[in-house]
PDB file of N, CA and C in Angstrom:
ATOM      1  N   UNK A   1       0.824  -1.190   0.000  1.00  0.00           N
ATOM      2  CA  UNK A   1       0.000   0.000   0.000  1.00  0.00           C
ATOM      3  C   UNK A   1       0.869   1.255   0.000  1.00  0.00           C
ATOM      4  N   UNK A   2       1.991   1.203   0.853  1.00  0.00           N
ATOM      5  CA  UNK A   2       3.028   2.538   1.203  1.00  0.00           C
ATOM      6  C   UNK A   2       3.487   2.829  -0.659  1.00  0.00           C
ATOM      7  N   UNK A   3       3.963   1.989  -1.147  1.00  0.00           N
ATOM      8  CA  UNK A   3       4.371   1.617  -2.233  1.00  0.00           C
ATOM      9  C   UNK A   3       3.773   2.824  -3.243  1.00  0.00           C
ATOM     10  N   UNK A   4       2.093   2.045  -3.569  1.00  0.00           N
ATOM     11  CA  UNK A   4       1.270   2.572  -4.295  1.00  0.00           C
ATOM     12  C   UNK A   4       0.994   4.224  -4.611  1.00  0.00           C
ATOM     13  N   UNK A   5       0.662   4.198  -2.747  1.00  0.00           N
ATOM     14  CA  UNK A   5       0.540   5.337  -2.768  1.00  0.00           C
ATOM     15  C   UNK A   5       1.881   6.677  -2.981  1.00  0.00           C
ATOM     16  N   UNK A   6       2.942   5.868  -2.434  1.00  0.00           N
ATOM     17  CA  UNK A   6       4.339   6.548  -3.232  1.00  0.00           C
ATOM     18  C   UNK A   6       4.370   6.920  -4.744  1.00  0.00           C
ATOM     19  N   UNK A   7       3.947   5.573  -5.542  1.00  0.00           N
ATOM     20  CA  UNK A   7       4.085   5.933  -6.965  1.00  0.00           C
ATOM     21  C   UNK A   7       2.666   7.166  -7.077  1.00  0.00           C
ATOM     22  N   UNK A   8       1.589   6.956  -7.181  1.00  0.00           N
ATOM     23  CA  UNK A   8       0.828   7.573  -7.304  1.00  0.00           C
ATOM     24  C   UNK A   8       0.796   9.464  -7.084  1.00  0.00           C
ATOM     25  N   UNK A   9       1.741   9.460  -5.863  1.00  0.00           N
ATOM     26  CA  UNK A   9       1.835  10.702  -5.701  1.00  0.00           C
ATOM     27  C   UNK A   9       3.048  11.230  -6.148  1.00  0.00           C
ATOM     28  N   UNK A  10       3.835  10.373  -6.376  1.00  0.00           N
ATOM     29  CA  UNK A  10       5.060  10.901  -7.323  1.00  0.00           C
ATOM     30  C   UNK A  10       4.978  10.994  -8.478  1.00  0.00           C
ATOM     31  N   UNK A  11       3.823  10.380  -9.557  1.00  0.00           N
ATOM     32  CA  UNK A  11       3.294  10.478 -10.868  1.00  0.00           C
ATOM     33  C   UNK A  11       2.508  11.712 -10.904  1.00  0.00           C
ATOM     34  N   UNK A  12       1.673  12.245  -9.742  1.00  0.00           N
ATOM     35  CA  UNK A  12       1.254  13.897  -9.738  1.00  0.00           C
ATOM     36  C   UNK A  12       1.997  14.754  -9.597  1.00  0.00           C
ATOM     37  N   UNK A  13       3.203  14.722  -8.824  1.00  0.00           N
ATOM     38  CA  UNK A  13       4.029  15.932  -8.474  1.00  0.00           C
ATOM     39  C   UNK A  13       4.444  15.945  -9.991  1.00  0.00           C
ATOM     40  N   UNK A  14       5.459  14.881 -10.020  1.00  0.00           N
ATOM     41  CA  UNK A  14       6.460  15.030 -11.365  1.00  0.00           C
ATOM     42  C   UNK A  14       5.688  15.296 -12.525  1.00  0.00           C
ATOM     43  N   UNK A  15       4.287  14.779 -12.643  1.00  0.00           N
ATOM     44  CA  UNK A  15       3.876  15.103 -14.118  1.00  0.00           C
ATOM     45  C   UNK A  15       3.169  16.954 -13.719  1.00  0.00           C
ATOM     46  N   UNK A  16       2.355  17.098 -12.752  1.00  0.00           N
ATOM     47  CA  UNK A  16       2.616  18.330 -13.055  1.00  0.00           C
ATOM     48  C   UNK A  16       3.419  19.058 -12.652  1.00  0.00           C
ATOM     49  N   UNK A  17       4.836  19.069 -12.616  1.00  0.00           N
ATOM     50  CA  UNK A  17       5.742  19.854 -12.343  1.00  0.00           C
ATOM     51  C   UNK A  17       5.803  20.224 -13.633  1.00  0.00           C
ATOM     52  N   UNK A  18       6.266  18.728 -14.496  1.00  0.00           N
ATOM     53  CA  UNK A  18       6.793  18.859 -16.081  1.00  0.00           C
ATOM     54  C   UNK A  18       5.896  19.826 -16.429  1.00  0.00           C
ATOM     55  N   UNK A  19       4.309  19.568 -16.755  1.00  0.00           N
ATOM     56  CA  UNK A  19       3.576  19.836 -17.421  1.00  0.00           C
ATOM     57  C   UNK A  19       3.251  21.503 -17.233  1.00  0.00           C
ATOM     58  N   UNK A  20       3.606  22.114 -16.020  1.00  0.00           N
ATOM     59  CA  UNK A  20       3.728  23.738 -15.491  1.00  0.00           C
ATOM     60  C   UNK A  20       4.706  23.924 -16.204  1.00  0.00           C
ATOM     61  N   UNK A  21       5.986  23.540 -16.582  1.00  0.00           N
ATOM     62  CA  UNK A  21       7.055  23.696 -17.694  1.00  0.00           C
ATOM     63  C   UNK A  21       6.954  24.209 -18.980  1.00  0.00           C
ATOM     64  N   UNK A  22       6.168  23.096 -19.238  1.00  0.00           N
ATOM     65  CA  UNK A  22       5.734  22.976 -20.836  1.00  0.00           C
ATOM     66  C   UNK A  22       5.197  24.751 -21.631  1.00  0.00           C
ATOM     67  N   UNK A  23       5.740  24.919 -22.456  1.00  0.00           N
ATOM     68  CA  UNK A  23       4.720  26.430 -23.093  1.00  0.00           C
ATOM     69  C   UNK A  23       4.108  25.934 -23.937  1.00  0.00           C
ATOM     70  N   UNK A  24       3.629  24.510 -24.264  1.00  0.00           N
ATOM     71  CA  UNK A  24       2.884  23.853 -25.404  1.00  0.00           C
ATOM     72  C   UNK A  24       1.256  23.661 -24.228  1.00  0.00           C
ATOM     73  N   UNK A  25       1.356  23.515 -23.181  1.00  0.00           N
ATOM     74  CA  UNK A  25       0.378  23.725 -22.243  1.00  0.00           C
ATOM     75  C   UNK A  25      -0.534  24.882 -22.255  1.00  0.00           C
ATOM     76  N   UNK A  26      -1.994  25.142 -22.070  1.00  0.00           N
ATOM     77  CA  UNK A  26      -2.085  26.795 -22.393  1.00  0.00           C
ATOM     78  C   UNK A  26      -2.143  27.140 -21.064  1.00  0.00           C
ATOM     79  N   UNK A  27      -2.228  28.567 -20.801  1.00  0.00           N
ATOM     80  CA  UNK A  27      -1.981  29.545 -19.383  1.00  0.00           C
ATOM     81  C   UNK A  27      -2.769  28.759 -18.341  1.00  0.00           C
ATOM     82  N   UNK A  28      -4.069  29.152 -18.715  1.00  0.00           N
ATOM     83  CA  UNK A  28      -5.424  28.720 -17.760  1.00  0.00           C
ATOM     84  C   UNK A  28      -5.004  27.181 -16.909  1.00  0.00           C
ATOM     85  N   UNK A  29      -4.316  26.349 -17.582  1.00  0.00           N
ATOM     86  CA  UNK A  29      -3.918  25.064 -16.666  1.00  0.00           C
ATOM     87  C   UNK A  29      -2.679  24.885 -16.458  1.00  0.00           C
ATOM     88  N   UNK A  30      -1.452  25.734 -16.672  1.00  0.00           N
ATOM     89  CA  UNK A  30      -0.311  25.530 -16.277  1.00  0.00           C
ATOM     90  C   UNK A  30      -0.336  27.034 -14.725  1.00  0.00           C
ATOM     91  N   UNK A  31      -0.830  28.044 -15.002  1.00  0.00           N
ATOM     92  CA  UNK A  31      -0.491  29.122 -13.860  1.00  0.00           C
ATOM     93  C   UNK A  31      -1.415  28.232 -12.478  1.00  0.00           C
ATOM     94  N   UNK A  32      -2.728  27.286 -12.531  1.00  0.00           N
ATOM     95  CA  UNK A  32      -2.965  26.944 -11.381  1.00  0.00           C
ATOM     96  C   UNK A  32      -2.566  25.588 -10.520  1.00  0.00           C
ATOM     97  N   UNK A  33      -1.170  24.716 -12.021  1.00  0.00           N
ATOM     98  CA  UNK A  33      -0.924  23.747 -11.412  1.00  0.00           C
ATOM     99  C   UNK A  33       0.265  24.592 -10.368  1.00  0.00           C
ATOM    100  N   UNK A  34       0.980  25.417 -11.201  1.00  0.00           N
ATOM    101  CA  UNK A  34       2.226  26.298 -10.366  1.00  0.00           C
ATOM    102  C   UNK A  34       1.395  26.717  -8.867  1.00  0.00           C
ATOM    103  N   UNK A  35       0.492  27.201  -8.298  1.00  0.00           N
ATOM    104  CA  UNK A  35       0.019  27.661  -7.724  1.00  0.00           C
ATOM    105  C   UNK A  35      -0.440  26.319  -6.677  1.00  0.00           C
ATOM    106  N   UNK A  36      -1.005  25.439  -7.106  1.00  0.00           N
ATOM    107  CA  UNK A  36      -1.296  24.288  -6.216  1.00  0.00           C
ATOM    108  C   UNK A  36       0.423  23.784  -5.619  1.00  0.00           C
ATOM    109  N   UNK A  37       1.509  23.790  -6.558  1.00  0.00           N
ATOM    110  CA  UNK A  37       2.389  23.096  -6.527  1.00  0.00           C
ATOM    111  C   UNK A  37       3.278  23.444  -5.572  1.00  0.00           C
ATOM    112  N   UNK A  38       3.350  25.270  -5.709  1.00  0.00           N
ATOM    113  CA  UNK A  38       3.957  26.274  -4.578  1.00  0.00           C
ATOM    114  C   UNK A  38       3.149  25.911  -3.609  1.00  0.00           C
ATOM    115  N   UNK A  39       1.748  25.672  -3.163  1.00  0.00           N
ATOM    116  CA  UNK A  39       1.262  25.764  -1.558  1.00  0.00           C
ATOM    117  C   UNK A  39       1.547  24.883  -1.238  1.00  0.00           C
ATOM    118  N   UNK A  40       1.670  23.542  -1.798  1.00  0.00           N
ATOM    119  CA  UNK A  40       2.062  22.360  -1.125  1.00  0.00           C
ATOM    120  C   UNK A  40       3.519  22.490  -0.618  1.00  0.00           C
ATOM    121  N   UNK A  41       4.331  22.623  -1.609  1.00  0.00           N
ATOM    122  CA  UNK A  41       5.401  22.789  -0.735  1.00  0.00           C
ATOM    123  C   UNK A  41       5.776  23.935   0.451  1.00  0.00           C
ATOM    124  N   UNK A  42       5.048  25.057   0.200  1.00  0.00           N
ATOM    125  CA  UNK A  42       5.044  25.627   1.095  1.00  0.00           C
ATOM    126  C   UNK A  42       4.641  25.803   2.536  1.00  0.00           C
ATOM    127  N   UNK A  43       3.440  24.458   2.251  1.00  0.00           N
ATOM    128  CA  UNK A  43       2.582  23.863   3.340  1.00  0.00           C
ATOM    129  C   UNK A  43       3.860  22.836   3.857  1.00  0.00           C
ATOM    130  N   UNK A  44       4.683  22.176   3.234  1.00  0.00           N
ATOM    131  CA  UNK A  44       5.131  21.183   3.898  1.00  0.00           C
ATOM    132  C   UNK A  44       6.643  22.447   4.389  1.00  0.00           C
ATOM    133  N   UNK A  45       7.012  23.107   4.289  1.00  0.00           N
ATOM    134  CA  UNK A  45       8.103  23.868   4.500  1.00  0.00           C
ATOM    135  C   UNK A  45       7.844  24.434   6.397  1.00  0.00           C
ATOM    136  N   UNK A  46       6.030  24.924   6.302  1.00  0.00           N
ATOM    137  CA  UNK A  46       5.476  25.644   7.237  1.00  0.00           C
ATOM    138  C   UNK A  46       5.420  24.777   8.520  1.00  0.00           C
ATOM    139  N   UNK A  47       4.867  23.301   8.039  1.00  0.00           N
ATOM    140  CA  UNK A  47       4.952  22.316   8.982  1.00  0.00           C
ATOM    141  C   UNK A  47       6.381  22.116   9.806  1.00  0.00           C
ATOM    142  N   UNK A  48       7.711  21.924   8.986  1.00  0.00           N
ATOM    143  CA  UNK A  48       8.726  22.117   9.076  1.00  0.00           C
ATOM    144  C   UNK A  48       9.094  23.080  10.879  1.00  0.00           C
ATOM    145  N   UNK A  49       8.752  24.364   9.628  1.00  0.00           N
ATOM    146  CA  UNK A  49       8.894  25.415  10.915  1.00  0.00           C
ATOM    147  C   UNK A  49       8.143  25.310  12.177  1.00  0.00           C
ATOM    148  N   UNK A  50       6.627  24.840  11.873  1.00  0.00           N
ATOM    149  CA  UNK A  50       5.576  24.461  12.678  1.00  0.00           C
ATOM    150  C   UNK A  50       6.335  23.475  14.144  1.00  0.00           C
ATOM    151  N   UNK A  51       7.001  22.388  13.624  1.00  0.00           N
ATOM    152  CA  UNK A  51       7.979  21.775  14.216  1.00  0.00           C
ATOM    153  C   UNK A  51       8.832  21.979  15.171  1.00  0.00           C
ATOM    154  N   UNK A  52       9.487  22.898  14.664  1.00  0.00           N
ATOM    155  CA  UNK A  52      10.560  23.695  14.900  1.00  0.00           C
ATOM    156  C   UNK A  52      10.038  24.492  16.319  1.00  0.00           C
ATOM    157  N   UNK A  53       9.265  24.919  16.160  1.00  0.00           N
ATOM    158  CA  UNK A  53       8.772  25.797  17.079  1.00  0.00           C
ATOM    159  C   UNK A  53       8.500  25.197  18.087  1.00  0.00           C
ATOM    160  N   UNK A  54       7.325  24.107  17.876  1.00  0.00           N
ATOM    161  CA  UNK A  54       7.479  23.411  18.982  1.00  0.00           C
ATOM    162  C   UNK A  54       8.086  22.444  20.187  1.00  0.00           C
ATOM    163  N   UNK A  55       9.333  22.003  19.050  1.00  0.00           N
ATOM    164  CA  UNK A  55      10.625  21.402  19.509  1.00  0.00           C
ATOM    165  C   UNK A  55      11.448  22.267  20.306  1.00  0.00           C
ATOM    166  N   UNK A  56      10.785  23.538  20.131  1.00  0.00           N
ATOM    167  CA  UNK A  56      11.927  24.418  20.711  1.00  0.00           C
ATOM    168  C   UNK A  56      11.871  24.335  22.607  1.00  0.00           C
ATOM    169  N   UNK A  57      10.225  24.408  23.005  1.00  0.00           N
ATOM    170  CA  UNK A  57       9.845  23.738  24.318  1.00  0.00           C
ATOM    171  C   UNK A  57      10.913  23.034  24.511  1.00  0.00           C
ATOM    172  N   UNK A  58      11.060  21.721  24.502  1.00  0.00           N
ATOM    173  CA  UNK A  58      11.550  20.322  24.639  1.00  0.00           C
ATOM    174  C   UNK A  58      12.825  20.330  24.823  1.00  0.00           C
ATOM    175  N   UNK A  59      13.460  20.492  23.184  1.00  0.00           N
ATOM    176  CA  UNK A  59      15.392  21.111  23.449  1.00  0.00           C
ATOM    177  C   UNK A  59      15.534  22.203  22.430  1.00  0.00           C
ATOM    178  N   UNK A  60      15.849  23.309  23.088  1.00  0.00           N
ATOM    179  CA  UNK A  60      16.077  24.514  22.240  1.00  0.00           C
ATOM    180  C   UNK A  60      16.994  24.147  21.297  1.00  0.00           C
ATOM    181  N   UNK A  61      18.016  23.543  21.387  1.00  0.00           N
ATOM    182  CA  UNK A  61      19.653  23.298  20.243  1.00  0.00           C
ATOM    183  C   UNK A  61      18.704  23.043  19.106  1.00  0.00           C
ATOM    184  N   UNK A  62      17.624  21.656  19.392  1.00  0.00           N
ATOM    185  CA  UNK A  62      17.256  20.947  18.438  1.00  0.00           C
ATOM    186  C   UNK A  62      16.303  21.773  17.643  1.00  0.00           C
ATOM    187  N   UNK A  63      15.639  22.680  18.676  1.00  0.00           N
ATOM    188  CA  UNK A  63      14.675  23.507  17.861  1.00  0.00           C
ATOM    189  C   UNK A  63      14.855  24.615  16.938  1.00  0.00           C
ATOM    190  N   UNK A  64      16.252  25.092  17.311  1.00  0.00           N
ATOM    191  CA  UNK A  64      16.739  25.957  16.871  1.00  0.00           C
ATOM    192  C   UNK A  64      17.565  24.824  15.133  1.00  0.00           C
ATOM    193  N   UNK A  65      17.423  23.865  15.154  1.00  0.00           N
ATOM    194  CA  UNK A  65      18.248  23.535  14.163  1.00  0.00           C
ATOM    195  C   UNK A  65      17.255  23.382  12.893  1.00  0.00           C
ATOM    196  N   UNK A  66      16.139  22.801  13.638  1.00  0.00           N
ATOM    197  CA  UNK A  66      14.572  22.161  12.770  1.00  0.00           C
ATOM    198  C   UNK A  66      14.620  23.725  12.091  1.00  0.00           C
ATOM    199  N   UNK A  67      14.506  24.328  12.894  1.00  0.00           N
ATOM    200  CA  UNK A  67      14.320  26.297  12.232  1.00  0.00           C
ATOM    201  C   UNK A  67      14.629  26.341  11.175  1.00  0.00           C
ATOM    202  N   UNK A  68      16.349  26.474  11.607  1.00  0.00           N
ATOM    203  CA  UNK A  68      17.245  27.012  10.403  1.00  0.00           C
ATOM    204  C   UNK A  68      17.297  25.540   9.489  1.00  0.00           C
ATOM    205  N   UNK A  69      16.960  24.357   9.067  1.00  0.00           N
ATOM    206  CA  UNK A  69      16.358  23.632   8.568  1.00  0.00           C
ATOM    207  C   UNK A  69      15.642  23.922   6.953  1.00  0.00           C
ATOM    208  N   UNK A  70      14.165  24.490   7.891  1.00  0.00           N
ATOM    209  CA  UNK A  70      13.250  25.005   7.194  1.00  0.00           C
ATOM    210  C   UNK A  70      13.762  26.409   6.685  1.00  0.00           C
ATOM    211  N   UNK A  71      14.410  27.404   6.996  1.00  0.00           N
ATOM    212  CA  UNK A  71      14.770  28.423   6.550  1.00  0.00           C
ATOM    213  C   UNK A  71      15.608  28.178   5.253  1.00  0.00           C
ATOM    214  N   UNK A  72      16.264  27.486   5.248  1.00  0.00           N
ATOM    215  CA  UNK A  72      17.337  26.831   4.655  1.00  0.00           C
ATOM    216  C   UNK A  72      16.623  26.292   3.448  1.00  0.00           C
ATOM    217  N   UNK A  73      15.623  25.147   3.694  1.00  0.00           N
ATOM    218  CA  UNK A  73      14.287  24.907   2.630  1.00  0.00           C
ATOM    219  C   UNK A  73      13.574  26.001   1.936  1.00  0.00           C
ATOM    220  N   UNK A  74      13.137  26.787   2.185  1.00  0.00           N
ATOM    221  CA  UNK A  74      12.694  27.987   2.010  1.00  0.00           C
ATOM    222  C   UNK A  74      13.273  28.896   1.082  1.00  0.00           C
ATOM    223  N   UNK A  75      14.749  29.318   1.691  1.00  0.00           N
ATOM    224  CA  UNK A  75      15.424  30.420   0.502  1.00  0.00           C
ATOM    225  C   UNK A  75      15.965  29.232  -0.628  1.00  0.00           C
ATOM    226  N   UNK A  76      16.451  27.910  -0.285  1.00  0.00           N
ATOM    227  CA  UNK A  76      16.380  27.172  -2.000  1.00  0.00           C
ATOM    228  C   UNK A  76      15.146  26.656  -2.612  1.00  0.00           C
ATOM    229  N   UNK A  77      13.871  26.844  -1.758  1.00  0.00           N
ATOM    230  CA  UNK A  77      12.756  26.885  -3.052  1.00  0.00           C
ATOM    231  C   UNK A  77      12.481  28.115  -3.511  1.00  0.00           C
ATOM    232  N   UNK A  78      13.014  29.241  -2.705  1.00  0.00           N
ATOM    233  CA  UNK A  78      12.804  30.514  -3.665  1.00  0.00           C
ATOM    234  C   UNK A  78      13.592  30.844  -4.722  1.00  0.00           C
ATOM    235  N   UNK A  79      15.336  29.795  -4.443  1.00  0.00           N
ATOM    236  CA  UNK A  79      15.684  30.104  -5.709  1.00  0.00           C
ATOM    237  C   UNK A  79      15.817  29.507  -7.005  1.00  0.00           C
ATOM    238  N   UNK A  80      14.764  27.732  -6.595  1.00  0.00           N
ATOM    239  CA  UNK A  80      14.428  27.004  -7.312  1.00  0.00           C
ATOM    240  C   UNK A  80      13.364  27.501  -8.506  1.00  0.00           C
ATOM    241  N   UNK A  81      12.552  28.089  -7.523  1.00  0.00           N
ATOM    242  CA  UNK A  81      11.224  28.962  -8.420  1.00  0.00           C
ATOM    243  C   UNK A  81      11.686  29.837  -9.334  1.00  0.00           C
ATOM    244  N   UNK A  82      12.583  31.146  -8.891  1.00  0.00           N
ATOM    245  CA  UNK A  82      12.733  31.850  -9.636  1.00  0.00           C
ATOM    246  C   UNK A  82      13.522  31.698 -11.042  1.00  0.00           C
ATOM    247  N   UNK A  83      14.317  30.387 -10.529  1.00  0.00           N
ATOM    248  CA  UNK A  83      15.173  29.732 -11.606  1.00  0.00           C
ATOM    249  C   UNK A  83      14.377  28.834 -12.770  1.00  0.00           C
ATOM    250  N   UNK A  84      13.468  28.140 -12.502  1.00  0.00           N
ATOM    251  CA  UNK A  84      12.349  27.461 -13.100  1.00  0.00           C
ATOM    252  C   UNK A  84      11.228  28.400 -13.850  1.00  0.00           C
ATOM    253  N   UNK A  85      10.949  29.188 -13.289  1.00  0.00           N
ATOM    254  CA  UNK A  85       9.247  29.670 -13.796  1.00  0.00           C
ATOM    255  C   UNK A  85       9.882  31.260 -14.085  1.00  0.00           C
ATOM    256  N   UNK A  86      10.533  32.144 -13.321  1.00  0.00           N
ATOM    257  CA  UNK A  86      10.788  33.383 -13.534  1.00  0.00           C
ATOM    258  C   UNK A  86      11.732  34.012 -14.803  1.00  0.00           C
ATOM    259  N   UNK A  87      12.864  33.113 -14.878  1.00  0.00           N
ATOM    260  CA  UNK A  87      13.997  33.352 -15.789  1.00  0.00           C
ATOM    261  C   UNK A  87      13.654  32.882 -17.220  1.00  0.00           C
ATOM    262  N   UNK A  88      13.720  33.639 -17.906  1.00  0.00           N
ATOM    263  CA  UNK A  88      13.812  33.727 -19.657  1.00  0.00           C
ATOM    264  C   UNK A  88      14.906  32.479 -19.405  1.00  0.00           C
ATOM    265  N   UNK A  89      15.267  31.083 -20.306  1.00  0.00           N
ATOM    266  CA  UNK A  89      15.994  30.166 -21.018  1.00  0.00           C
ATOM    267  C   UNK A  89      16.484  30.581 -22.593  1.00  0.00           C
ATOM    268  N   UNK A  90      17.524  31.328 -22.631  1.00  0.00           N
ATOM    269  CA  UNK A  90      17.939  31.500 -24.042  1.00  0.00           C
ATOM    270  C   UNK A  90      18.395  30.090 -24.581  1.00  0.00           C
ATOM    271  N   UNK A  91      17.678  30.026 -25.846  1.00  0.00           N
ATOM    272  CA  UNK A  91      18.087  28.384 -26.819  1.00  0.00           C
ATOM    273  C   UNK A  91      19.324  29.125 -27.765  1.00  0.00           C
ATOM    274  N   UNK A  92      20.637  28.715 -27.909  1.00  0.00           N
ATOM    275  CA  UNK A  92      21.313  28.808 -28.873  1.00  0.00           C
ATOM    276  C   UNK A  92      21.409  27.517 -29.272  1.00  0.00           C
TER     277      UNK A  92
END
């Protein structure tokens, strides 16, 4: 079952990651897979921190690490994004 549901949800991420890629895609279904695709990860980034925070109670070192962790997650999906979806690709 762990399996299944692994492939299954790795056949949604990856195909619409590709498919937000694509400029053969039209606007209307590539700008709201980008948009589903950013909250999720951003949802799982938040949890992260969510974590973090609360670990911090328990053992500060550790909480303080979960933090900078997620911070760390955070500024390389911002510069994953901007590198992916923001930047012109010149073809020579």
């Amino acid at each position: 079952m762990e399996y299944i549901f692994e492939f299954i949800l790795e056949l949604v991420l990856e195909g619409s990651i590709e498919v937000s890629k694509s400029k053969k895609i039209p606007k209307y279904i590539r700008y709201p897979l980008i948009v589903i695709i950013s909250l999720f990860f951003l949802a799982v980034i938040g949890l992260i921190f969510l974590a973090g925070i609360l670990s911090l109670k328990e053992n500060i070192y550790l909480g303080i690490f979960v933090i900078l962790i997620g911070l760390f997650m955070f500024i390389m999906s911002i510069m994953k994004f901007r590198k992916t979806y923001l930047t012109k690709i010149s073809k020579k």
